[in-house]
CSV table of C-alpha atoms in Angstrom, one decimal:
chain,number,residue,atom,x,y,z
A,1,UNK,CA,-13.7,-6.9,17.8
A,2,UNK,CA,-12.5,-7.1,14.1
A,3,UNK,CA,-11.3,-4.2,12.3
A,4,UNK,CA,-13.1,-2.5,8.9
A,5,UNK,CA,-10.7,-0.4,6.7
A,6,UNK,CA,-11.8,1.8,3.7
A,7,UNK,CA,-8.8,3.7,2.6
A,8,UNK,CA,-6.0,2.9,2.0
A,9,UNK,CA,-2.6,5.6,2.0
A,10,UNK,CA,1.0,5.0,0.9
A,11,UNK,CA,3.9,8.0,2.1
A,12,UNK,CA,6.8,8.2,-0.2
A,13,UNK,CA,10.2,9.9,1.5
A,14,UNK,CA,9.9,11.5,-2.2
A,15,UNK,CA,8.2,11.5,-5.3
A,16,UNK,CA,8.4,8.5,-7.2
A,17,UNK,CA,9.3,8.6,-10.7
A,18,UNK,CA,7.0,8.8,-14.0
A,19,UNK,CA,5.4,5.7,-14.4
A,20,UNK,CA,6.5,4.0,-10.7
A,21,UNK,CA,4.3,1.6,-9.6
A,22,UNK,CA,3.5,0.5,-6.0
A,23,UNK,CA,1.2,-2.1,-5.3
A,24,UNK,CA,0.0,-3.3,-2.1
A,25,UNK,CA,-1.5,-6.7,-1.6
A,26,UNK,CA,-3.0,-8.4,1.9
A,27,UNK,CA,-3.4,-11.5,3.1
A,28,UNK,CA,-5.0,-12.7,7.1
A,29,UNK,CA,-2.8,-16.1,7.3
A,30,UNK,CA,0.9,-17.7,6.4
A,31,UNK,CA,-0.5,-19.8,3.7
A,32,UNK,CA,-3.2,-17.8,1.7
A,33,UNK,CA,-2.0,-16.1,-1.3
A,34,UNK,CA,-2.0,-12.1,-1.5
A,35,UNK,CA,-5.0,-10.0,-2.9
A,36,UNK,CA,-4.3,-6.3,-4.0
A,37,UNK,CA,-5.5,-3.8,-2.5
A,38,UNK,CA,-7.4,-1.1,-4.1
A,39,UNK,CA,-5.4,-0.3,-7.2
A,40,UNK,CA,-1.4,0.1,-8.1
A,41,UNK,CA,-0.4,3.3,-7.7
A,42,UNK,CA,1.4,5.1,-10.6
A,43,UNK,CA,4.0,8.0,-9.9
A,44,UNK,CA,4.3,11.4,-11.3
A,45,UNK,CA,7.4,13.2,-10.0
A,46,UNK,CA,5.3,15.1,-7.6
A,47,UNK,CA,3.1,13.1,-5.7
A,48,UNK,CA,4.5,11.9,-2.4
A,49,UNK,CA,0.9,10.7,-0.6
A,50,UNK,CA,-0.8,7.7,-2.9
A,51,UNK,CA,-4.6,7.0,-1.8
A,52,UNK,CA,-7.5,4.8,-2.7
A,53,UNK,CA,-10.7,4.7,-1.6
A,54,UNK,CA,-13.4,2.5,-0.6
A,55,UNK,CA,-10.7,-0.8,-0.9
A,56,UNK,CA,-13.3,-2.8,2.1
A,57,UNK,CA,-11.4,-4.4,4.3
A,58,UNK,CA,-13.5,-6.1,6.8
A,59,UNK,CA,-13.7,-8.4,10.2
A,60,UNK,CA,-10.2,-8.1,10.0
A,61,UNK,CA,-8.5,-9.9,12.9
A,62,UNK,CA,-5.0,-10.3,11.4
A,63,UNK,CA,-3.0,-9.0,8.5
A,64,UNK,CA,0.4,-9.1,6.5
A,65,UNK,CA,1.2,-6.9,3.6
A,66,UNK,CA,3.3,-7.3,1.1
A,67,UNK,CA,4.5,-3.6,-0.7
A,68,UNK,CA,5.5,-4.3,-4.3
A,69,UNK,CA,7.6,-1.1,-5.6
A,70,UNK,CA,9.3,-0.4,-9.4
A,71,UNK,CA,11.1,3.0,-9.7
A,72,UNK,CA,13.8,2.4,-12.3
A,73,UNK,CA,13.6,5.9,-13.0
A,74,UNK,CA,15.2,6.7,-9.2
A,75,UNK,CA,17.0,3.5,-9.5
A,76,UNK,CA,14.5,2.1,-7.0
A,77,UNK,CA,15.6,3.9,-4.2
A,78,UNK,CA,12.5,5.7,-3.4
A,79,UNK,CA,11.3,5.1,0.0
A,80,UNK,CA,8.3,4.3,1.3
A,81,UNK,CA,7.8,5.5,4.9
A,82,UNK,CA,4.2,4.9,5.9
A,83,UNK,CA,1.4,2.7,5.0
A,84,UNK,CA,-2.0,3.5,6.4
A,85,UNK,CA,-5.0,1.4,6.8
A,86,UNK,CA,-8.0,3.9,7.6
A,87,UNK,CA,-11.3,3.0,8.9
């Protein structure tokens, strides 16, 4: 059965910097170029737990990600620790 997936949640370690951005982008084979998903996030100082909504992800059999982060406020070393695909 193929997976469906609607949200879409990035966990920092710690708040990214003002105007961070993390993008995540899919793709469901080795040669297809990546699609974003949902929308880049943009960091605060405070926010830890990005989320968008609705992104519609379906009959998903496969998938690679591809995180793109820019913090050169916190000399990039903020870390990402989870990202969650949500039905």
């Amino acid at each position: 059965e193929k997976a469906a997936y609607h949200r879409l949640e990035v966990v920092c370690a710690r708040a990214p910097g003002n105007g961070a951005g993390i993008t995540v982008a899919y793709r469901e084979d080795d040669i297809s170029s990546f699609t974003t998903v949902g929308s880049a996030f943009s960091g605060d100082t405070t926010t830890v737990i990005f989320t968008s909504e609705g992104i519609g992800l379906i009959d998903i059999e496969q998938i690679q990600l591809q995180i793109t982060f820019e913090d050169s406020q916190n000399n990039n070393e903020t870390i990402i620790r989870e990202v969650r695909l949500l039905p």
